Amino acid sequence: MLVNNNSPPNARASFGGLNAVAQVPSMEFSYPKGTEIFGASEPAQYLYQVIEGAVRSYKLLSDGRRQIGAFHLAGDIFGLEFDGFHRFSTEAVISTRLRMVKRQSLEPSAHSNVATILSFLRMASTNLQHAEDHLLLLGQKTALERVANFLVEMEHRSAAAGVLALPMSRLDIADYLGLTLETVSRALTMLKKRGVIRFMGTQRDIVLADTGGLAKIDRC
Amino acid sequence: MLVNNNSPPNARASFGGLNAVAQVPSMEFSYPKGTEIFGASEPAQYLYQVIEGAVRSYKLLSDGRRQIGAFHLAGDIFGLEFDGFHRFSTEAVISTRLRMVKRQSLEPSAHSNVATILSFLRMASTNLQHAEDHLLLLGQKTALERVANFLVEMEHRSAAAGVLALPMSRLDIADYLGLTLETVSRALTMLKKRGVIRFMGTQRDIVLADTGGLAKIDRC
DNA sequence: CGCATAATTGATAACTCTCAACGGTTGTGG
DNA sequence: CCACAACCGTTGAGAGTTATCAATTATGCG
């Protein structure tokens, strides 16, 4: 659900990551920190790409337990659903700008354009691969391994090598890793004591002092 | 990797679940209990459908910890990979017959036949949905909730309502649910004591005496 | 029928969670 | 500009769920 009502610029622009898609109408939208982008089980009307900021997608149990399935960072595309309904809720982790494409503007071509469907298939496959790796993490890894894996994953996705500027809180990390925020904090402290990471300024800026050591902790 | 060398009948038959796929050459193959069907990171040469039996697909950590991502039962299709390499290893849980279709026999049409790619997309989407639900289970649910969920899931996929004939061991269930086999056993005992399930004959035949109660334990 | 495998049950340990207190940062308003 | 409030993160103590180790009981296969 759209909680924001900036007047969206209606420029025609290509939809970056979806290189197979021809020029389609897209618009930009800004979401303040913490606001909902869409809710689970809502009809999937748009495809989203993060221009700037970060998004969390998550599921809730009836008693409020939350599992974050993924973080979407600059460049990432999310919100594509095969059956037309979202299976996750999504929120802006920090102030975030999104590019949006109406699903309908892709659909017509989707039935004729093989390249477009193939790019959907590629996206689904990428998401599937991430989910499968995360199953292994959640089902088998220790707290320290999970946190180490998280840092490695975030570095992999960050522009700058060796330095992380995490947009999300310890609670977000915890709900992503199936831990509590205290356990995440203790794991980070442990990694700091072992000398594989260092904090810079704020506690969300992390220097990966020993990526080899990190990778070794994150058993594969 | 094919560890079996029955001479495969080379009948032309439609590939059941893939209804959009035209008649393609398929063959049947039998795998004794415990044998490998394919290994992770091998090239994906075939698409598989379970005719009879059960298959587990899993990932391993270097120290042997195993996470089972899915069980494939009669009718299920597995082994489809977008990038051509398997991401899971698979084994026959019990003696299993599979129908196999060469990837190459689908590929040519895949580039021209929209319906075929759409059915691939549908399969990927189904797998993704299952994985996403499993993330929530592994990340947030208690042992009792996981086991209850497992029973509900298995009943949903079984022909007979209310009675389960589980093909897999407690260890398999444990590695699917991110638990130990002892914890699975204790959870089942607990469910039995609460009267929501009963054992019949062997300990793998389970009567769901109170599916409503089960669903209530498996918090959503 | 007997042995190997599978499942249950018990006792104890360990890891992670919960509850709580404290310190630090940020943003806001006087 | 400072003071305060709200939020975030860390740390500690203790509890709890699940894992580990071990023994016993079932089950199934040769």
Short mmCIF file of C-alpha atoms (C1' of nucleotides) in Angstrom, two decimals:
data_model
loop_
_atom_site.label_atom_id
_atom_site.label_comp_id
_atom_site.label_asym_id
_atom_site.label_seq_id
_atom_site.Cartn_x
_atom_site.Cartn_y
_atom_site.Cartn_z
CA MET A 1 0.00 0.00 0.00
CA LEU A 2 1.27 3.42 -0.87
CA VAL A 3 1.59 5.54 2.20
CA ASN A 4 3.34 8.32 0.42
CA ASN A 5 1.83 10.89 -1.89
CA ASN A 6 4.60 12.70 -3.62
CA SER A 7 3.47 13.52 -7.11
CA PRO A 8 5.36 10.86 -9.08
CA PRO A 9 7.31 12.11 -12.08
CA ASN A 10 6.09 10.24 -15.11
CA ALA A 11 9.22 10.13 -17.17
CA ARG A 12 9.81 7.35 -19.66
CA ALA A 13 12.96 5.53 -18.71
CA SER A 14 14.40 2.09 -19.17
CA PHE A 15 14.12 -0.26 -16.22
CA GLY A 16 17.75 -0.79 -15.39
CA GLY A 17 18.15 -4.36 -14.21
CA LEU A 18 15.54 -5.71 -16.56
CA ASN A 19 17.62 -5.24 -19.66
CA ALA A 20 15.39 -7.42 -21.77
CA VAL A 21 12.41 -5.20 -21.19
CA ALA A 22 11.84 -2.55 -23.77
CA GLN A 23 11.32 1.02 -22.76
CA VAL A 24 8.27 1.11 -20.52
CA PRO A 25 6.72 3.86 -18.47
CA SER A 26 8.31 4.07 -15.03
CA MET A 27 8.09 6.45 -12.14
CA GLU A 28 10.06 7.29 -9.08
CA PHE A 29 8.77 7.28 -5.56
CA SER A 30 10.29 8.09 -2.19
CA TYR A 31 9.59 6.17 1.01
CA PRO A 32 10.64 7.56 4.36
CA LYS A 33 12.37 5.22 6.78
CA GLY A 34 10.06 2.59 8.17
CA THR A 35 7.16 3.05 5.76
CA GLU A 36 5.45 0.16 4.06
CA ILE A 37 5.90 -0.31 0.33
CA PHE A 38 3.43 -3.14 -0.06
CA GLY A 39 1.84 -5.72 2.19
CA ALA A 40 1.73 -9.49 1.92
CA SER A 41 -1.20 -10.89 -0.07
CA GLU A 42 -1.85 -7.57 -1.78
CA PRO A 43 -2.16 -7.70 -5.57
CA ALA A 44 1.22 -7.15 -7.16
CA GLN A 45 0.68 -4.13 -9.34
CA TYR A 46 4.22 -2.91 -9.69
CA LEU A 47 7.74 -4.09 -10.15
CA TYR A 48 10.22 -2.14 -8.05
CA GLN A 49 13.86 -1.25 -8.37
CA VAL A 50 15.84 0.34 -5.58
CA ILE A 51 17.49 3.52 -6.78
CA GLU A 52 18.81 4.53 -3.41
CA GLY A 53 18.28 3.21 0.09
CA ALA A 54 17.34 -0.23 1.37
CA VAL A 55 14.21 -2.37 1.64
CA ARG A 56 13.37 -5.34 3.82
CA SER A 57 10.87 -7.99 2.78
CA TYR A 58 9.45 -10.16 5.51
CA LYS A 59 6.77 -12.52 6.70
CA LEU A 60 5.06 -12.44 10.07
CA LEU A 61 3.65 -15.15 12.28
CA SER A 62 0.37 -14.44 14.01
CA ASP A 63 2.13 -13.62 17.28
CA GLY A 64 4.46 -11.11 15.69
CA ARG A 65 7.58 -13.16 15.07
CA ARG A 66 9.15 -11.81 11.92
CA GLN A 67 11.37 -13.45 9.34
CA ILE A 68 13.10 -11.14 6.91
CA GLY A 69 13.60 -13.00 3.65
CA ALA A 70 15.82 -10.48 1.93
CA PHE A 71 17.24 -7.00 1.93
CA HIS A 72 17.04 -5.11 -1.34
CA LEU A 73 19.80 -2.61 -1.97
CA ALA A 74 20.55 -0.11 -4.72
CA GLY A 75 20.00 -1.68 -8.11
CA ASP A 76 17.98 -4.64 -6.82
CA ILE A 77 14.61 -5.47 -8.33
CA PHE A 78 11.82 -6.86 -6.21
CA GLY A 79 8.06 -7.29 -6.15
CA LEU A 80 7.77 -9.65 -9.09
CA GLU A 81 5.13 -12.31 -8.46
CA PHE A 82 4.07 -15.04 -10.78
CA ASP A 83 0.56 -15.35 -9.47
CA GLY A 84 -0.06 -11.67 -9.04
CA PHE A 85 -0.04 -11.48 -5.25
CA HIS A 86 2.78 -10.47 -2.96
CA ARG A 87 4.00 -13.11 -0.56
CA PHE A 88 6.07 -10.72 1.53
CA SER A 89 5.48 -7.38 3.12
CA THR A 90 8.09 -4.77 2.35
CA GLU A 91 9.26 -1.66 4.15
CA ALA A 92 11.90 0.97 3.64
CA VAL A 93 14.78 0.29 6.01
CA ILE A 94 15.98 3.85 5.56
CA SER A 95 14.76 6.69 3.40
CA THR A 96 14.51 5.04 0.01
CA ARG A 97 13.87 6.00 -3.59
CA LEU A 98 12.28 3.41 -5.84
CA ARG A 99 11.63 3.15 -9.54
CA MET A 100 8.31 1.53 -10.25
CA VAL A 101 6.96 -0.13 -13.37
CA LYS A 102 3.33 -1.07 -13.76
CA ARG A 103 2.92 -4.80 -14.06
CA GLN A 104 0.38 -4.31 -16.83
CA SER A 105 2.90 -2.50 -18.96
CA LEU A 106 5.03 -5.64 -18.93
CA GLU A 107 2.30 -8.25 -19.17
CA PRO A 108 1.22 -7.73 -22.79
CA SER A 109 4.74 -8.09 -24.03
CA ALA A 110 5.31 -10.95 -21.64
CA HIS A 111 2.98 -13.12 -23.62
CA SER A 112 4.80 -12.49 -26.83
CA ASN A 113 8.32 -11.61 -25.82
CA VAL A 114 10.41 -14.64 -24.91
CA ALA A 115 13.31 -12.50 -23.74
CA THR A 116 11.12 -10.80 -21.16
CA ILE A 117 9.85 -14.03 -19.68
CA LEU A 118 13.38 -15.38 -19.64
CA SER A 119 14.48 -12.38 -17.62
CA PHE A 120 11.62 -13.05 -15.21
CA LEU A 121 12.79 -16.64 -15.00
CA ARG A 122 16.31 -15.47 -14.33
CA MET A 123 15.07 -13.23 -11.53
CA ALA A 124 13.02 -16.00 -10.00
CA SER A 125 16.03 -18.28 -10.26
CA THR A 126 18.27 -15.74 -8.53
CA ASN A 127 15.75 -15.31 -5.73
CA LEU A 128 15.41 -19.06 -5.43
CA GLN A 129 19.15 -19.52 -5.17
CA HIS A 130 19.37 -16.95 -2.41
CA ALA A 131 16.49 -18.52 -0.53
CA GLU A 132 18.06 -21.98 -0.81
CA ASP A 133 21.36 -20.77 0.57
CA HIS A 134 19.50 -19.05 3.36
CA LEU A 135 17.73 -22.29 4.24
CA LEU A 136 21.10 -23.86 4.89
CA LEU A 137 22.09 -20.92 7.05
CA LEU A 138 18.89 -20.90 9.10
CA GLY A 139 18.67 -24.64 9.45
CA GLN A 140 22.26 -25.52 10.24
CA LYS A 141 24.59 -22.66 11.03
CA THR A 142 25.57 -21.30 14.44
CA ALA A 143 25.00 -17.71 15.46
CA LEU A 144 28.61 -16.76 14.78
CA GLU A 145 28.55 -18.43 11.38
CA ARG A 146 25.33 -16.66 10.45
CA VAL A 147 26.65 -13.25 11.37
CA ALA A 148 29.93 -13.87 9.57
CA ASN A 149 27.98 -15.00 6.53
CA PHE A 150 25.85 -11.90 6.70
CA LEU A 151 28.90 -9.64 6.68
CA VAL A 152 30.40 -11.52 3.76
CA GLU A 153 27.14 -11.30 1.85
CA MET A 154 26.79 -7.60 2.50
CA GLU A 155 30.35 -6.91 1.44
CA HIS A 156 29.72 -8.87 -1.73
CA ARG A 157 26.82 -6.60 -2.54
CA SER A 158 28.44 -3.35 -1.49
CA ALA A 159 30.30 -1.06 -3.78
CA ALA A 160 33.20 -0.45 -1.42
CA ALA A 161 35.32 -3.45 -0.59
CA GLY A 162 36.30 -4.03 3.00
CA VAL A 163 34.00 -1.42 4.50
CA LEU A 164 30.31 -1.82 5.25
CA ALA A 165 27.81 0.92 5.93
CA LEU A 166 24.90 -1.14 7.14
CA PRO A 167 21.55 0.54 6.62
CA MET A 168 19.69 -1.83 8.94
CA SER A 169 19.44 -2.19 12.69
CA ARG A 170 20.61 -5.13 14.78
CA LEU A 171 16.98 -6.20 15.05
CA ASP A 172 16.65 -6.31 11.28
CA ILE A 173 19.82 -8.38 11.04
CA ALA A 174 18.54 -10.67 13.79
CA ASP A 175 15.22 -11.27 12.04
CA TYR A 176 17.08 -11.96 8.83
CA LEU A 177 19.37 -14.48 10.51
CA GLY A 178 16.81 -16.14 12.77
CA LEU A 179 18.47 -14.82 15.93
CA THR A 180 17.80 -12.17 18.55
CA LEU A 181 19.36 -8.76 18.37
CA GLU A 182 21.37 -9.50 21.51
CA THR A 183 22.87 -12.59 19.95
CA VAL A 184 23.78 -10.63 16.82
CA SER A 185 25.41 -7.96 18.97
CA ARG A 186 27.38 -10.55 20.93
CA ALA A 187 28.52 -12.24 17.74
CA LEU A 188 29.74 -8.93 16.37
CA THR A 189 31.58 -8.25 19.61
CA MET A 190 33.16 -11.68 19.35
CA LEU A 191 34.27 -10.98 15.77
CA LYS A 192 35.70 -7.68 16.91
CA LYS A 193 37.59 -9.36 19.74
CA ARG A 194 39.00 -11.86 17.28
CA GLY A 195 40.16 -8.99 15.13
CA VAL A 196 38.31 -9.88 11.94
CA ILE A 197 36.16 -6.74 12.06
CA ARG A 198 36.42 -3.22 13.46
CA PHE A 199 33.83 -0.55 14.07
CA MET A 200 34.25 2.89 12.56
CA GLY A 201 32.51 5.90 14.06
CA THR A 202 29.00 4.53 14.37
CA GLN A 203 28.32 0.87 15.10
CA ARG A 204 26.80 0.40 11.67
CA ASP A 205 30.03 1.15 9.88
CA ILE A 206 32.07 -1.99 9.93
CA VAL A 207 35.55 -2.59 8.59
CA LEU A 208 36.21 -6.12 7.47
CA ALA A 209 39.77 -6.37 8.67
CA ASP A 210 40.19 -10.03 7.78
CA THR A 211 37.83 -11.23 5.07
CA GLY A 212 39.68 -14.53 4.89
CA GLY A 213 39.08 -15.08 8.57
CA LEU A 214 35.43 -14.17 8.14
CA ALA A 215 35.02 -16.64 5.31
CA LYS A 216 36.64 -19.32 7.44
CA ILE A 217 34.17 -18.71 10.26
CA ASP A 218 31.31 -18.88 7.80
CA ARG A 219 31.76 -22.59 7.12
CA CYS A 220 30.81 -23.70 3.66
CA MET B 1 25.44 -38.91 -11.33
CA LEU B 2 23.73 -42.03 -12.50
CA VAL B 3 24.63 -44.93 -10.28
CA ASN B 4 22.12 -47.27 -11.79
CA ASN B 5 22.29 -49.01 -15.12
CA ASN B 6 18.95 -50.50 -15.90
CA SER B 7 18.40 -50.36 -19.61
CA PRO B 8 16.01 -47.43 -19.85
CA PRO B 9 12.88 -47.96 -21.91
CA ASN B 10 12.78 -45.30 -24.55
CA ALA B 11 9.08 -44.78 -24.90
CA ARG B 12 7.71 -41.49 -26.08
CA ALA B 13 5.41 -40.14 -23.44
CA SER B 14 4.17 -36.78 -22.30
CA PHE B 15 5.89 -35.33 -19.26
CA GLY B 16 3.03 -35.27 -16.84
CA GLY B 17 3.35 -32.16 -14.73
CA LEU B 18 4.78 -30.10 -17.52
CA ASN B 19 1.53 -29.90 -19.41
CA ALA B 20 2.74 -27.12 -21.66
CA VAL B 21 5.57 -29.25 -22.98
CA ALA B 22 4.83 -31.10 -26.13
CA GLN B 23 5.53 -34.77 -26.45
CA VAL B 24 9.23 -35.25 -25.83
CA PRO B 25 11.34 -38.34 -25.44
CA SER B 26 11.38 -39.54 -21.86
CA MET B 27 12.71 -42.58 -20.08
CA GLU B 28 12.20 -44.30 -16.80
CA PHE B 29 14.86 -45.13 -14.29
CA SER B 30 14.87 -46.89 -10.93
CA TYR B 31 16.96 -45.83 -7.96
CA PRO B 32 17.37 -48.10 -4.95
CA LYS B 33 16.97 -46.58 -1.52
CA GLY B 34 19.79 -44.25 -0.61
CA THR B 35 21.37 -43.91 -4.05
CA GLU B 36 22.36 -40.57 -5.49
CA ILE B 37 20.39 -39.18 -8.40
CA PHE B 38 22.63 -36.21 -9.04
CA GLY B 39 25.15 -34.20 -7.09
CA ALA B 40 25.35 -30.49 -6.37
CA SER B 41 27.25 -28.45 -8.98
CA GLU B 42 26.92 -31.14 -11.61
CA PRO B 43 25.59 -30.03 -14.98
CA ALA B 44 21.82 -30.36 -15.08
CA GLN B 45 21.22 -32.67 -18.00
CA TYR B 46 17.80 -33.97 -17.13
CA LEU B 47 14.49 -32.92 -15.73
CA TYR B 48 13.03 -35.49 -13.36
CA GLN B 49 9.56 -36.49 -12.32
CA VAL B 50 8.86 -38.89 -9.48
CA ILE B 51 6.69 -41.75 -10.66
CA GLU B 52 6.85 -43.68 -7.43
CA GLY B 53 8.91 -43.27 -4.29
CA ALA B 54 10.48 -40.22 -2.68
CA VAL B 55 13.55 -38.05 -3.21
CA ARG B 56 15.40 -35.70 -0.90
CA SER B 57 17.37 -32.73 -2.16
CA TYR B 58 19.94 -31.27 0.19
CA LYS B 59 23.00 -29.15 0.71
CA LEU B 60 25.98 -29.99 2.89
CA LEU B 61 28.35 -27.88 4.92
CA SER B 62 32.01 -28.84 4.85
CA ASP B 63 31.75 -30.56 8.23
CA GLY B 64 28.83 -32.71 7.16
CA ARG B 65 25.86 -30.78 8.49
CA ARG B 66 23.02 -31.33 6.07
CA GLN B 67 20.02 -29.21 5.18
CA ILE B 68 17.29 -30.90 3.21
CA GLY B 69 15.56 -28.30 1.09
CA ALA B 70 12.69 -30.40 -0.15
CA PHE B 71 11.20 -33.84 -0.45
CA HIS B 72 9.89 -34.80 -3.87
CA LEU B 73 6.98 -37.22 -3.89
CA ALA B 74 5.00 -38.97 -6.63
CA GLY B 75 4.14 -36.52 -9.39
CA ASP B 76 6.68 -33.89 -8.35
CA ILE B 77 9.12 -32.50 -10.87
CA PHE B 78 12.64 -31.53 -9.84
CA GLY B 79 16.07 -30.90 -11.27
CA LEU B 80 15.22 -27.85 -13.32
CA GLU B 81 18.03 -25.30 -13.20
CA PHE B 82 18.13 -21.99 -14.96
CA ASP B 83 21.89 -21.81 -15.23
CA GLY B 84 22.43 -25.44 -16.08
CA PHE B 85 24.01 -26.61 -12.83
CA HIS B 86 22.39 -28.35 -9.92
CA ARG B 87 22.46 -26.51 -6.62
CA PHE B 88 21.33 -29.48 -4.57
CA SER B 89 22.37 -33.07 -4.30
CA THR B 90 19.52 -35.55 -4.54
CA GLU B 91 19.06 -39.08 -3.31
CA ALA B 92 16.30 -41.65 -3.33
CA VAL B 93 14.75 -41.77 0.14
CA ILE B 94 13.27 -45.17 -0.68
CA SER B 95 13.29 -47.26 -3.81
CA THR B 96 12.17 -44.79 -6.42
CA ARG B 97 11.16 -44.72 -10.08
CA LEU B 98 11.79 -41.54 -12.02
CA ARG B 99 10.81 -40.30 -15.43
CA MET B 100 13.59 -38.34 -17.04
CA VAL B 101 13.57 -35.85 -19.87
CA LYS B 102 16.74 -34.61 -21.51
CA ARG B 103 17.19 -30.92 -20.98
CA GLN B 104 18.26 -30.54 -24.59
CA SER B 105 14.97 -31.88 -25.82
CA LEU B 106 13.24 -28.99 -24.08
CA GLU B 107 15.74 -26.24 -24.78
CA PRO B 108 15.11 -25.72 -28.49
CA SER B 109 11.44 -25.30 -27.96
CA ALA B 110 12.12 -23.16 -24.93
CA HIS B 111 13.50 -20.44 -27.10
CA SER B 112 10.44 -20.37 -29.27
CA ASN B 113 7.64 -21.68 -27.10
CA VAL B 114 6.35 -19.11 -24.65
CA ALA B 115 4.10 -21.64 -22.93
CA THR B 116 7.10 -23.82 -22.08
CA ILE B 117 9.06 -21.01 -20.49
CA LEU B 118 5.97 -19.93 -18.60
CA SER B 119 5.67 -23.41 -17.17
CA PHE B 120 9.32 -23.22 -16.12
CA LEU B 121 8.56 -19.89 -14.52
CA ARG B 122 5.61 -21.41 -12.74
CA MET B 123 7.77 -24.22 -11.42
CA ALA B 124 10.45 -21.82 -10.25
CA SER B 125 7.77 -19.74 -8.59
CA THR B 126 6.33 -22.76 -6.80
CA ASN B 127 9.77 -23.76 -5.57
CA LEU B 128 10.44 -20.21 -4.47
CA GLN B 129 7.20 -20.04 -2.54
CA HIS B 130 8.01 -23.26 -0.73
CA ALA B 131 11.50 -22.06 0.10
CA GLU B 132 10.17 -18.76 1.41
CA ASP B 133 7.70 -20.48 3.70
CA HIS B 134 10.47 -22.76 4.88
CA LEU B 135 12.63 -19.75 5.74
CA LEU B 136 9.95 -18.62 8.15
CA LEU B 137 9.79 -22.07 9.67
CA LEU B 138 13.55 -22.43 10.08
CA GLY B 139 14.10 -18.90 11.27
CA GLN B 140 11.25 -18.47 13.71
CA LYS B 141 9.32 -21.57 14.63
CA THR B 142 9.79 -23.82 17.65
CA ALA B 143 10.54 -27.52 17.35
CA LEU B 144 6.93 -28.48 18.04
CA GLU B 145 5.63 -25.99 15.50
CA ARG B 146 8.06 -27.26 12.88
CA VAL B 147 7.06 -30.87 13.34
CA ALA B 148 3.36 -30.00 13.33
CA ASN B 149 3.90 -28.01 10.16
CA PHE B 150 5.73 -30.90 8.60
CA LEU B 151 2.84 -33.27 9.27
CA VAL B 152 0.34 -30.79 7.87
CA GLU B 153 2.47 -30.31 4.78
CA MET B 154 2.85 -34.02 4.23
CA GLU B 155 -0.85 -34.62 4.63
CA HIS B 156 -1.53 -31.86 2.14
CA ARG B 157 0.64 -33.66 -0.38
CA SER B 158 -0.56 -37.17 0.35
CA ALA B 159 -3.35 -38.92 -1.44
CA ALA B 160 -5.00 -40.29 1.66
CA ALA B 161 -6.39 -37.74 4.06
CA GLY B 162 -5.73 -38.18 7.76
CA VAL B 163 -3.14 -40.94 7.41
CA LEU B 164 0.52 -40.52 6.59
CA ALA B 165 2.92 -43.20 5.40
CA LEU B 166 6.18 -41.33 5.76
CA PRO B 167 8.90 -42.60 3.46
CA MET B 168 11.69 -40.81 5.30
CA SER B 169 13.52 -41.43 8.57
CA ARG B 170 13.51 -39.20 11.63
CA LEU B 171 16.97 -38.03 10.61
CA ASP B 172 15.67 -36.91 7.24
CA ILE B 173 12.83 -35.06 8.91
CA ALA B 174 15.27 -33.50 11.35
CA ASP B 175 17.56 -32.25 8.59
CA TYR B 176 14.55 -30.86 6.76
CA LEU B 177 13.34 -29.01 9.85
CA GLY B 178 16.71 -27.85 11.16
CA LEU B 179 16.48 -30.04 14.26
CA THR B 180 18.05 -33.22 15.56
CA LEU B 181 16.37 -36.57 15.18
CA GLU B 182 15.92 -36.81 18.94
CA THR B 183 14.07 -33.51 19.03
CA VAL B 184 11.82 -34.65 16.18
CA SER B 185 11.11 -37.86 18.04
CA ARG B 186 10.30 -35.99 21.23
CA ALA B 187 8.01 -33.61 19.40
CA LEU B 188 6.15 -36.53 17.85
CA THR B 189 5.82 -38.14 21.27
CA MET B 190 4.47 -34.87 22.59
CA LEU B 191 1.91 -34.68 19.79
CA LYS B 192 0.92 -38.25 20.52
CA LYS B 193 0.49 -37.48 24.22
CA ARG B 194 -1.68 -34.51 23.32
CA GLY B 195 -3.81 -36.79 21.20
CA VAL B 196 -3.43 -34.97 17.88
CA ILE B 197 -1.61 -37.90 16.25
CA ARG B 198 -1.43 -41.68 16.66
CA PHE B 199 1.03 -44.26 15.41
CA MET B 200 -0.21 -47.20 13.37
CA GLY B 201 1.81 -50.39 13.13
CA THR B 202 5.22 -48.96 12.31
CA GLN B 203 6.40 -45.59 13.61
CA ARG B 204 6.30 -44.13 10.13
CA ASP B 205 2.58 -44.57 9.72
CA ILE B 206 0.93 -41.68 11.46
CA VAL B 207 -2.76 -40.98 11.90
CA LEU B 208 -3.64 -37.32 12.14
CA ALA B 209 -6.35 -37.63 14.74
CA ASP B 210 -6.89 -33.90 15.10
CA THR B 211 -5.83 -31.89 12.07
CA GLY B 212 -7.40 -28.78 13.55
CA GLY B 213 -5.26 -29.17 16.63
CA LEU B 214 -2.20 -29.70 14.48
CA ALA B 215 -2.89 -26.56 12.49
CA LYS B 216 -3.31 -24.63 15.72
CA ILE B 217 0.08 -25.78 16.98
CA ASP B 218 1.64 -24.78 13.66
CA ARG B 219 1.15 -21.06 14.22
CA CYS B 220 0.63 -19.02 11.13
"C1'" DC C 1 15.45 -66.00 13.74
"C1'" DG C 2 19.18 -62.79 14.42
"C1'" DC C 3 21.56 -58.84 13.39
"C1'" DA C 4 21.78 -54.14 11.61
"C1'" DT C 5 19.15 -50.18 11.46
"C1'" DA C 6 15.73 -47.01 13.26
"C1'" DA C 7 13.24 -44.81 16.99
"C1'" DT C 8 12.47 -43.67 21.70
"C1'" DT C 9 13.75 -42.13 26.11
"C1'" DG C 10 16.81 -40.27 29.73
"C1'" DA C 11 20.47 -37.29 31.66
"C1'" DT C 12 23.30 -33.58 30.97
"C1'" DA C 13 25.43 -29.81 28.45
"C1'" DA C 14 25.44 -25.95 25.46
"C1'" DC C 15 23.83 -22.41 22.83
"C1'" DT C 16 20.66 -18.98 22.36
"C1'" DC C 17 16.84 -16.38 24.37
"C1'" DT C 18 14.82 -13.46 27.79
"C1'" DC C 19 14.89 -9.89 30.98
"C1'" DA C 20 17.32 -6.07 32.63
"C1'" DA C 21 20.48 -2.28 33.10
"C1'" DC C 22 23.55 0.82 31.12
"C1'" DG C 23 25.92 3.76 27.65
"C1'" DG C 24 25.90 6.12 23.33
"C1'" DT C 25 24.01 8.51 19.48
"C1'" DT C 26 20.66 11.40 17.22
"C1'" DG C 27 17.32 14.67 16.73
"C1'" DT C 28 14.44 18.21 18.57
"C1'" DG C 29 12.86 22.05 21.06
"C1'" DG C 30 13.52 25.37 24.53
"C1'" DC D 1 23.75 25.70 22.11
"C1'" DC D 2 22.40 22.81 25.44
"C1'" DA D 3 19.19 19.56 27.53
"C1'" DC D 4 16.30 16.03 27.09
"C1'" DA D 5 13.95 12.28 25.00
"C1'" DA D 6 13.77 8.49 22.08
"C1'" DC D 7 16.09 5.07 19.95
"C1'" DC D 8 19.82 1.96 19.31
"C1'" DG D 9 23.44 -1.01 20.77
"C1'" DT D 10 26.07 -3.40 24.24
"C1'" DT D 11 26.68 -6.14 28.22
"C1'" DG D 12 25.32 -9.10 32.14
"C1'" DA D 13 22.71 -12.69 34.63
"C1'" DG D 14 19.77 -16.31 34.42
"C1'" DA D 15 16.37 -19.35 32.17
"C1'" DG D 16 14.87 -22.32 28.56
"C1'" DT D 17 14.86 -24.87 24.44
"C1'" DT D 18 17.37 -27.83 21.82
"C1'" DA D 19 21.68 -30.51 21.19
"C1'" DT D 20 24.66 -34.09 22.68
"C1'" DC D 21 25.77 -38.43 24.60
"C1'" DA D 22 24.13 -42.77 26.05
"C1'" DA D 23 21.15 -46.65 26.81
"C1'" DT D 24 17.07 -49.18 25.66
"C1'" DT D 25 13.42 -50.70 22.78
"C1'" DA D 26 11.40 -51.40 18.07
"C1'" DT D 27 11.63 -52.59 13.32
"C1'" DG D 28 13.02 -54.70 9.19
"C1'" DC D 29 15.89 -57.32 6.28
"C1'" DG D 30 18.75 -61.29 5.04
#
